[in-house]
Short mmCIF file of C-alpha atoms and ligand atoms in Angstrom, two decimals:
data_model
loop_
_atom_site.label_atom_id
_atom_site.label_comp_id
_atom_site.label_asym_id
_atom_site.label_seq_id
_atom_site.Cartn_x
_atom_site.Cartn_y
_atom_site.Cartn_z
CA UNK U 1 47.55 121.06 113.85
CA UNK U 2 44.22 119.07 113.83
CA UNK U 3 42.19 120.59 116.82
CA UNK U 4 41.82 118.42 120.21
CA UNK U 5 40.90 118.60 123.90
CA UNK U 6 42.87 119.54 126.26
CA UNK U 7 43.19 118.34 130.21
CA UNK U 8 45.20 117.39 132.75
CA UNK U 9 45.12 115.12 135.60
CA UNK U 10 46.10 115.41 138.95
CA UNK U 11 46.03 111.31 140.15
CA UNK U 12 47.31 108.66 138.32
CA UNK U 13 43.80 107.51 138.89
CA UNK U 14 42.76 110.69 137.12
CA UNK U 15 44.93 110.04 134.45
CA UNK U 16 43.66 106.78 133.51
CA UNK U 17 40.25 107.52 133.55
CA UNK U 18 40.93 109.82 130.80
CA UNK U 19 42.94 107.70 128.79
CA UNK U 20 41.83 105.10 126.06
CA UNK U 21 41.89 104.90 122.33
CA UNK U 22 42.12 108.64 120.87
CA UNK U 23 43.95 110.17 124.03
CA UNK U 24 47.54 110.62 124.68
CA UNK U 25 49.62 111.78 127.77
CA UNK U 26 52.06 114.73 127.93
CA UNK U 27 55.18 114.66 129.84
CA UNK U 28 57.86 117.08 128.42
CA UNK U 29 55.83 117.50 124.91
CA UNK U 30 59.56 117.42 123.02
CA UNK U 31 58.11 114.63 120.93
CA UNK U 32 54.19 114.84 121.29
CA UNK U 33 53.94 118.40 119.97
CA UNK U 34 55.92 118.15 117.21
CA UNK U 35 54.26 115.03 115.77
CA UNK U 36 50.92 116.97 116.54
CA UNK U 37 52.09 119.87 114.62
CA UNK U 38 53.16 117.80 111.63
CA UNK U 39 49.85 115.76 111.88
CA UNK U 40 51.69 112.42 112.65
CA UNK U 41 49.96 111.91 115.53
CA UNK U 42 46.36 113.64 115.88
CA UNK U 43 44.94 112.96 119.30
CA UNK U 44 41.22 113.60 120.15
CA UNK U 45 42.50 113.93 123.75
CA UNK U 46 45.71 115.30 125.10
CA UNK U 47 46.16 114.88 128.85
CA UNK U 48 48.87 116.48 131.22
CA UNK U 49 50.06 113.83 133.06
CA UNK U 50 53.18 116.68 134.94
CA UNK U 51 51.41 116.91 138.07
CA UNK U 52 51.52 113.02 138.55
CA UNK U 53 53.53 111.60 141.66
CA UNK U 54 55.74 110.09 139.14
CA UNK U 55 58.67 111.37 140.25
CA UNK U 56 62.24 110.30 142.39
CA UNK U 57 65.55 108.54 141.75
CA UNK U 58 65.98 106.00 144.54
CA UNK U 59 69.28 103.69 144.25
CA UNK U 60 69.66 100.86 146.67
CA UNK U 61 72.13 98.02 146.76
CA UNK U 62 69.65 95.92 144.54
CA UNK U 63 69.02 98.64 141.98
CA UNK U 64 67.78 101.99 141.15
CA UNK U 65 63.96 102.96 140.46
CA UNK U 66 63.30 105.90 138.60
CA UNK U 67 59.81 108.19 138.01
CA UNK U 68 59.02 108.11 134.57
CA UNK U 69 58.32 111.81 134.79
CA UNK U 70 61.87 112.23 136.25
CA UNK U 71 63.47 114.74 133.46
CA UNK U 72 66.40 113.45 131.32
CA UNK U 73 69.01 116.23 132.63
CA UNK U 74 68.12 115.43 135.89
CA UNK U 75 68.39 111.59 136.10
CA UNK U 76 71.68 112.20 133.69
CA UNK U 77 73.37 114.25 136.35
CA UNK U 78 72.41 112.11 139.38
CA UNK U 79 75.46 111.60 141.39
CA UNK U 80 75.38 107.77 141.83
CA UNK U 81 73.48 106.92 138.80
CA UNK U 82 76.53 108.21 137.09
CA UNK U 83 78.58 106.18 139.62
CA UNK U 84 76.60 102.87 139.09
CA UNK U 85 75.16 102.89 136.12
CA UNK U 86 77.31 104.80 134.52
CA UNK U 87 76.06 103.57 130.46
CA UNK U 88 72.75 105.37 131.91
CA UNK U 89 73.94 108.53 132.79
CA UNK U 90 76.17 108.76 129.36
CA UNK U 91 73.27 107.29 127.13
CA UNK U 92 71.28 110.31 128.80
CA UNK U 93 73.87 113.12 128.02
CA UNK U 94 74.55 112.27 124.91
CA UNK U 95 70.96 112.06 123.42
CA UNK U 96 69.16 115.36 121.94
CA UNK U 97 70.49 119.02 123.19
CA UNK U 98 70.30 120.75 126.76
CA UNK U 99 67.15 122.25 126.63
CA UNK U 100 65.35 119.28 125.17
CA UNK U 101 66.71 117.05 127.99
CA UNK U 102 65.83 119.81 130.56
CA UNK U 103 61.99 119.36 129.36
CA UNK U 104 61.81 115.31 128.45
CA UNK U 105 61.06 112.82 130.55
CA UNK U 106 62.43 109.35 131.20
CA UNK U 107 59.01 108.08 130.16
CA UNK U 108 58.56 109.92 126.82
CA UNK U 109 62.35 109.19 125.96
CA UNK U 110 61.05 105.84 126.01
CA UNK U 111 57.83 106.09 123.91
CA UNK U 112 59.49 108.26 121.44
CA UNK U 113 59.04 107.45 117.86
CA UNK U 114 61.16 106.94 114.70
CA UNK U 115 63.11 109.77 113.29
CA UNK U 116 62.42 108.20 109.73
CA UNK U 117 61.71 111.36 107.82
CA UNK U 118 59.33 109.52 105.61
CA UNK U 119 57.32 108.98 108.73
CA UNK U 120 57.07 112.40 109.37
CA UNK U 121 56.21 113.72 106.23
CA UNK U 122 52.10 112.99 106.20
CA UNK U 123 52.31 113.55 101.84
CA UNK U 124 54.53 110.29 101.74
CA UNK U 125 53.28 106.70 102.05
CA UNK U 126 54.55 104.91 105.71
CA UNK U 127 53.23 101.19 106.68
CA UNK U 128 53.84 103.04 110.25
CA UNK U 129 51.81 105.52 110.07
CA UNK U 130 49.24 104.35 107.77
CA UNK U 131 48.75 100.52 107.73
CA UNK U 132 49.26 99.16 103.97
CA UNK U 133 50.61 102.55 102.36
CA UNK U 134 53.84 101.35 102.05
CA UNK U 135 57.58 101.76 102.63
CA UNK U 136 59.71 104.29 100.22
CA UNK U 137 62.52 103.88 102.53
CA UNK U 138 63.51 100.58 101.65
CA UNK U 139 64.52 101.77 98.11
CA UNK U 140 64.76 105.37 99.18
CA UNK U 141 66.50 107.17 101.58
CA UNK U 142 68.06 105.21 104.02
CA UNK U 143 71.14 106.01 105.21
CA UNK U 144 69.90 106.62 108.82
CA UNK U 145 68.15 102.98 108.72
CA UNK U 146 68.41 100.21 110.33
CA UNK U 147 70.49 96.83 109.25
CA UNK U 148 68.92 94.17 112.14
CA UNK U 149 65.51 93.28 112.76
CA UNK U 150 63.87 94.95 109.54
CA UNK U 151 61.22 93.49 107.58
CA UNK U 152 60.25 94.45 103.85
CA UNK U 153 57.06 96.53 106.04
CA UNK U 154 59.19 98.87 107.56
CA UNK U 155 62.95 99.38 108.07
CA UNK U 156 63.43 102.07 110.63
CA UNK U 157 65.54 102.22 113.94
CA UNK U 158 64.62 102.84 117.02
CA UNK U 159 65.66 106.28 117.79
CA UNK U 160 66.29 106.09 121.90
CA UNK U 161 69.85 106.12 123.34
CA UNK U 162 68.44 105.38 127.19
CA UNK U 163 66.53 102.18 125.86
CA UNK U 164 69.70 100.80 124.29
CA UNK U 165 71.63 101.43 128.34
CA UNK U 166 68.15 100.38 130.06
CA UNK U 167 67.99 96.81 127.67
CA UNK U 168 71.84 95.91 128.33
CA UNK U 169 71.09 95.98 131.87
CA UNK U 170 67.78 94.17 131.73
CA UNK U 171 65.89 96.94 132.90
CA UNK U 172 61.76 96.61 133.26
CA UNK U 173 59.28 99.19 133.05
CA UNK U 174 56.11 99.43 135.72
CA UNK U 175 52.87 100.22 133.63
CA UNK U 176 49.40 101.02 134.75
CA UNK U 177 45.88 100.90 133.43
CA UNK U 178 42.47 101.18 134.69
CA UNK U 179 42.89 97.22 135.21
CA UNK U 180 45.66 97.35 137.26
CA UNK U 181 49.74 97.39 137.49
CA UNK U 182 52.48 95.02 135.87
CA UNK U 183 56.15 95.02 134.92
CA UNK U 184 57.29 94.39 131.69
CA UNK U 185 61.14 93.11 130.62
CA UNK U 186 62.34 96.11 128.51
CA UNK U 187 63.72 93.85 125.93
CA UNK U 188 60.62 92.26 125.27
CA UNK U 189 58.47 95.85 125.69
CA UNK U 190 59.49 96.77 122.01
CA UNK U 191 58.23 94.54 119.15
CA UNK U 192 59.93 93.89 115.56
CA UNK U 193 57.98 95.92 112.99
CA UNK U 194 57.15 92.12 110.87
CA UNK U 195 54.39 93.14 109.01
CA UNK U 196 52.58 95.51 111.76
CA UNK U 197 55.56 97.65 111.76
CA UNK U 198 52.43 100.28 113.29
CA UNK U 199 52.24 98.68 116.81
CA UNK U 200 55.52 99.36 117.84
CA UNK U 201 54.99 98.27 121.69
CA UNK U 202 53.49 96.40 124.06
CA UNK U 203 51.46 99.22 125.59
CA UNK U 204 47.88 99.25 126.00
CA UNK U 205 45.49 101.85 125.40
CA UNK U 206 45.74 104.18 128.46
CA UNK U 207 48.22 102.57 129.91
CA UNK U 208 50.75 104.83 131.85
CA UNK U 209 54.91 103.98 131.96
CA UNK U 210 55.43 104.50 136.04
CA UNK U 211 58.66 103.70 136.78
CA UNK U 212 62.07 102.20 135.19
CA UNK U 213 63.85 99.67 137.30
CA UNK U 214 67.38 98.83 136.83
CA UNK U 215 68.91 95.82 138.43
CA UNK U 216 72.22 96.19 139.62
CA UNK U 217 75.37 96.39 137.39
CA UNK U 218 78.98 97.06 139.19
CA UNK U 219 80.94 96.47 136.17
CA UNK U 220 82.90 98.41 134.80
CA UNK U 221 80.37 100.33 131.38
CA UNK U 222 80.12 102.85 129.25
CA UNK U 223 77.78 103.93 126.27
CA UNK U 224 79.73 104.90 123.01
CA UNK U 225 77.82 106.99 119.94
CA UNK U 226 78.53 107.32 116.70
CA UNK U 227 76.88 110.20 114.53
CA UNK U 228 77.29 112.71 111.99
CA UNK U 229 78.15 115.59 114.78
CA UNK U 230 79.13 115.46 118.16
CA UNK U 231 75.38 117.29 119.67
CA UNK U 232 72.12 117.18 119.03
CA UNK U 233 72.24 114.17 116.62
CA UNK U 234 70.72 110.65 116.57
CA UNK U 235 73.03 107.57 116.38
CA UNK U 236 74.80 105.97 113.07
CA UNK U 237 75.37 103.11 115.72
CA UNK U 238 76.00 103.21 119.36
CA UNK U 239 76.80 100.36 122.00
CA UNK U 240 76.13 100.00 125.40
CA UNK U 241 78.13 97.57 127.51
CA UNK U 242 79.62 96.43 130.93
CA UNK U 243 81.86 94.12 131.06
CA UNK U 244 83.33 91.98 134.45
CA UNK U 245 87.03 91.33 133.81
CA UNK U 246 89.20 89.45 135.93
CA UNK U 247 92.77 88.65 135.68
CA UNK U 248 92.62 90.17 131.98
CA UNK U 249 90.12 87.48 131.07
CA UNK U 250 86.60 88.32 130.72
CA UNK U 251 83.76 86.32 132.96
CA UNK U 252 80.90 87.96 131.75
CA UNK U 253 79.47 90.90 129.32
CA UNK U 254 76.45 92.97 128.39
CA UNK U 255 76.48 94.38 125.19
CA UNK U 256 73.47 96.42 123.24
CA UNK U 257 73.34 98.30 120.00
CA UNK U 258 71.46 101.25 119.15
CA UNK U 259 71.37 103.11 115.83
CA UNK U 260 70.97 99.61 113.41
CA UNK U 261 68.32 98.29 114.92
CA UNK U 262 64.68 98.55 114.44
CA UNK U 263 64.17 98.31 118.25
CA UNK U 264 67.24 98.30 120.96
CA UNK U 265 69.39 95.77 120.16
CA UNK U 266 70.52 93.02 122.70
CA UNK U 267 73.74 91.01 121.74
CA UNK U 268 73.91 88.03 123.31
CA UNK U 269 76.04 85.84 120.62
CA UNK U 270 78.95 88.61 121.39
CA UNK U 271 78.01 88.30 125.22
CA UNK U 272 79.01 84.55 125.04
CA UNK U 273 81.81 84.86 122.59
CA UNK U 274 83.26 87.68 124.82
CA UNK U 275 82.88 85.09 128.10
CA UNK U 276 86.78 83.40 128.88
CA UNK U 277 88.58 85.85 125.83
CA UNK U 278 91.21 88.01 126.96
CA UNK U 279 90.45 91.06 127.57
CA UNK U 280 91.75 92.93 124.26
CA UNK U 281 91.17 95.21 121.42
CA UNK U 282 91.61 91.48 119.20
CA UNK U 283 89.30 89.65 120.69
CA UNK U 284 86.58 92.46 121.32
CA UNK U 285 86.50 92.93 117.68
CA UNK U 286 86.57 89.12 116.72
CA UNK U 287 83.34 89.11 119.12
CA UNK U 288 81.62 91.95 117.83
CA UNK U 289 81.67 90.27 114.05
CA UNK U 290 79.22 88.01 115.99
CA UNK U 291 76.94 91.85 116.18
CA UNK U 292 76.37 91.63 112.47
CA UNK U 293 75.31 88.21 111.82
CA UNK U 294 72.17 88.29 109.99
CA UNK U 295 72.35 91.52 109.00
CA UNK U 296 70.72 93.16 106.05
CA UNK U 297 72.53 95.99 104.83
CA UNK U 298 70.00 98.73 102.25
CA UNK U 299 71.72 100.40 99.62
CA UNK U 300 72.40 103.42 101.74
CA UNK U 301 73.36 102.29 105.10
CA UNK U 302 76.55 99.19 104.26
CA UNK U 303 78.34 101.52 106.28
CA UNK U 304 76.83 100.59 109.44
CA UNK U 305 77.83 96.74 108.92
CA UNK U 306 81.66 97.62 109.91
CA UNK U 307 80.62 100.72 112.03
CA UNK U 308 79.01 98.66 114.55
CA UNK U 309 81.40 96.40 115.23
CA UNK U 310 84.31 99.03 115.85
CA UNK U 311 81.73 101.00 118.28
CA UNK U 312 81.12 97.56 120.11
CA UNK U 313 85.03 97.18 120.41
CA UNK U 314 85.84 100.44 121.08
CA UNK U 315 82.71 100.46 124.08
CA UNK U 316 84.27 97.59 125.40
CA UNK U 317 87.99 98.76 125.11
CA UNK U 318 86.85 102.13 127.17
CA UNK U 319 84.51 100.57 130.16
CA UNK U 320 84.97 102.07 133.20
C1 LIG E 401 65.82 117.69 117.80
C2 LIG E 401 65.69 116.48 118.68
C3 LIG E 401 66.81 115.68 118.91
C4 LIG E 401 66.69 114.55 119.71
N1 LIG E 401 67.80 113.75 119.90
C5 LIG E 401 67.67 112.61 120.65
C6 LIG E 401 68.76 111.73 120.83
O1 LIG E 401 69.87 111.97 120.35
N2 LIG E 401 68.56 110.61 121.57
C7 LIG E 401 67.35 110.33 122.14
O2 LIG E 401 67.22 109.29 122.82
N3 LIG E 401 66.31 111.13 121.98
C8 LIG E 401 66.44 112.25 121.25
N4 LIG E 401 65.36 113.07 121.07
C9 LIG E 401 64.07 112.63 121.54
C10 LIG E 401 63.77 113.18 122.91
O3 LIG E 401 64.62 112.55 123.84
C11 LIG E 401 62.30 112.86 123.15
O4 LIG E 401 61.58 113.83 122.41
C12 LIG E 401 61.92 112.96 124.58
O5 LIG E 401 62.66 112.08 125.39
C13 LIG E 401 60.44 112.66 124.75
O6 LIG E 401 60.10 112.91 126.10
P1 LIG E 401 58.87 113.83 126.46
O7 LIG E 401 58.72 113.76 127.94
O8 LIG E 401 59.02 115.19 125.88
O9 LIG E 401 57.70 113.03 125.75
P2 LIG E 401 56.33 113.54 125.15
O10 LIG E 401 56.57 114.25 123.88
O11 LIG E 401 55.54 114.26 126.19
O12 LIG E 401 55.64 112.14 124.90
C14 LIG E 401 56.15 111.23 123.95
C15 LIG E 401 55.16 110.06 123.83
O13 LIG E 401 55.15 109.33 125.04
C16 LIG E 401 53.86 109.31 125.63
N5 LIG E 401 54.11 109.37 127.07
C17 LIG E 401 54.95 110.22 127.71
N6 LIG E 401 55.08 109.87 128.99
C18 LIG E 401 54.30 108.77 129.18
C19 LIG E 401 54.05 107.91 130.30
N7 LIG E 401 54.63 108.11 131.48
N8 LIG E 401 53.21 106.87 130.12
C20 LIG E 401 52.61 106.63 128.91
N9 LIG E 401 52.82 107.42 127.83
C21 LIG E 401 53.68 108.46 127.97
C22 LIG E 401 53.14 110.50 125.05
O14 LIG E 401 51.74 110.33 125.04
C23 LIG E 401 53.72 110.52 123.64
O15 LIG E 401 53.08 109.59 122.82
C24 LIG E 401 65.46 114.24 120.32
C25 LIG E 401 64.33 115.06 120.11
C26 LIG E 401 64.45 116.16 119.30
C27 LIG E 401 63.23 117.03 119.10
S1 LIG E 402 60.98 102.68 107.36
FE1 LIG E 402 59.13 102.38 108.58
S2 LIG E 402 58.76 104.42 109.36
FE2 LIG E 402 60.09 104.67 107.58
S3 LIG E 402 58.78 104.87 105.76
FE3 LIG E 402 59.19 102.72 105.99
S4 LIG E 402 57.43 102.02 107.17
FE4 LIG E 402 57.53 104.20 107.49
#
């Protein structure tokens, strides 16, 4: 591990005036550490952002706010986030293991980074980690990849399960800098790697995530995943949807995929197909071939093309 600084602030003020180019926070230090250890990610500056007032899980009718320093077990757990947002709460418990979710935050879940292993192997060339080097995983190793949204720069998924619930509901995120506050649409927080695949975000410099707010949903949802074991394992594909049925027919869906795409994928094409189809196993598949449209498939990963769409059906098939 390179050497760095160490602090930690007490005020969000604090926080910021720390923060810049060559600094990064730490919440639960699940992702952080490791990438500092492996030499990923070698900040001048590491700042302890824990004693923050950055905290709370407030649901109202309109919506429910939460801290970004809230702690994944905890916001998973919460008795009417499970109620209400129920694709939330399941998203939550079925990312990482116990103890990890017991230290991460809501916040850090958010910022996490690919699980590409080329990425985190420093010997082996990665346009995402080093601008220009290149991309072995597009001829490589790709089974865990992603089949929407890739570019020849860079062809890795998005690895969080909560950004996949928080973009189906059109979820923001509050941010901070020295400059000031503003809230940012999830879905259009995460960028498409193109040919930057290295600026993954919309985040600035020293800019702090301070809250997650989540509009209202009283559908009935759910959050289905797909991986190689049933704990502590990142998503082949997974789908997050709600979906408003009345009289068997449906009015109106949300549907996002996680696991295929190289940020959290919004579905709209299935929303609309879904809109006035009965509400059965048939047509939730004949809507979720709408998921795969434009797809590109890598040598390793042609699987995922017919594994999406059954995880969309079967999401939609088990919302409750
Ligand atoms: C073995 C393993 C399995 C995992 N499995 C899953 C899984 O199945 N699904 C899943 O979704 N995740 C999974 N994860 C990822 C895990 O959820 C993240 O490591 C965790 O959520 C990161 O949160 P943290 O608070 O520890 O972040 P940190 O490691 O502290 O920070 C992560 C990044 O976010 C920045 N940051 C943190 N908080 C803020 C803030 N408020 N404002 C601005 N910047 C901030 C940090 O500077 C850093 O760059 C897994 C991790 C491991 C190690
Ligand atoms: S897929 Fe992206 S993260 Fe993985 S090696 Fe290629 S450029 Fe790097």
């Amino acid at each position: 591990m390179k050497a760095y600084d160490f602090g930690s602030a007490g005020t969000v003020r604090q926080a910021l005036s720390h923060g810049g180019d060559g600094t990064s926070y730490l919440a639960g230090g699940t992702t952080l550490v490791d990438l500092m250890k492996l030499e990923v990610m070698t900040p001048a500056h590491v700042v302890d952002i824990n004693s923050l007032p950055l905290r709370g899980i407030q649901c109202t009718p309109l919506g429910l706010r939460i801290g970004a320093l809230e702690r994944m077990a905890d916001v998973a757990v919460h008795h009417e986030v499970a109620a209400r947002w129920s694709m939330v709460s399941t998203a939550l418990q079925l990312s990482a293991s116990p103890q990890l979710r017991n230290m991460a935050s809501i916040g850090g879940n958010l910022l996490q980074r690919t699980r590409c292993d080329y990425f985190r192997d420093v010997r082996m060339p990665c346009n995402k980690r080093k601008p220009g080097s290149g991309c072995p995983a597009v001829h490589g190793d790709n089974r865990m990849h992603a089949i929407l949204g890739t570019s020849a720069s860079c062809v890795a998924t998005h690895a969080s399960d909560l950004a996949v619930a928080l973009v189906a509901l059109d979820a923001s995120i509050r941010l901070q800098d020295r400059h000031g506050e503003r809230v940012v649409r999830l879905a259009d927080f995460y960028r498409l790697p193109g040919d930057t695949p290295s600026v993954e975000n919309q985040l600035r410099p020293g800019e702090l995530i301070t809250e997650v707010i989540v509009p209202a949903c009283d559908w009935p949802q759910t959050y289905v995943k797909v991986r190689d074991r049933s704990s502590y394992e990142f998503a082949l594909a997974s789908a997050a949807v709600a979906v408003d049925v009345h009289g068997g027919v449906v009015r109106d869906a949300r549907v996002a995929v996680g696991g295929v795409g190289t940020r959290p994928w919004r579905l709209q094409a299935v929303e609309k197909a879904l809109r006035g189809k009965p509400a059965t196993e048939d047509s939730y598949l004949e809507a979720a071939k709408l998921a795969v449209v434009g797809a590109q498939p890598l040598a390793g990963n042609g699987f995922k093309v017919p594994l999406v769409q059954r995880t969309i059906a079967r999401a939609l098939a088990g919302a409750r």
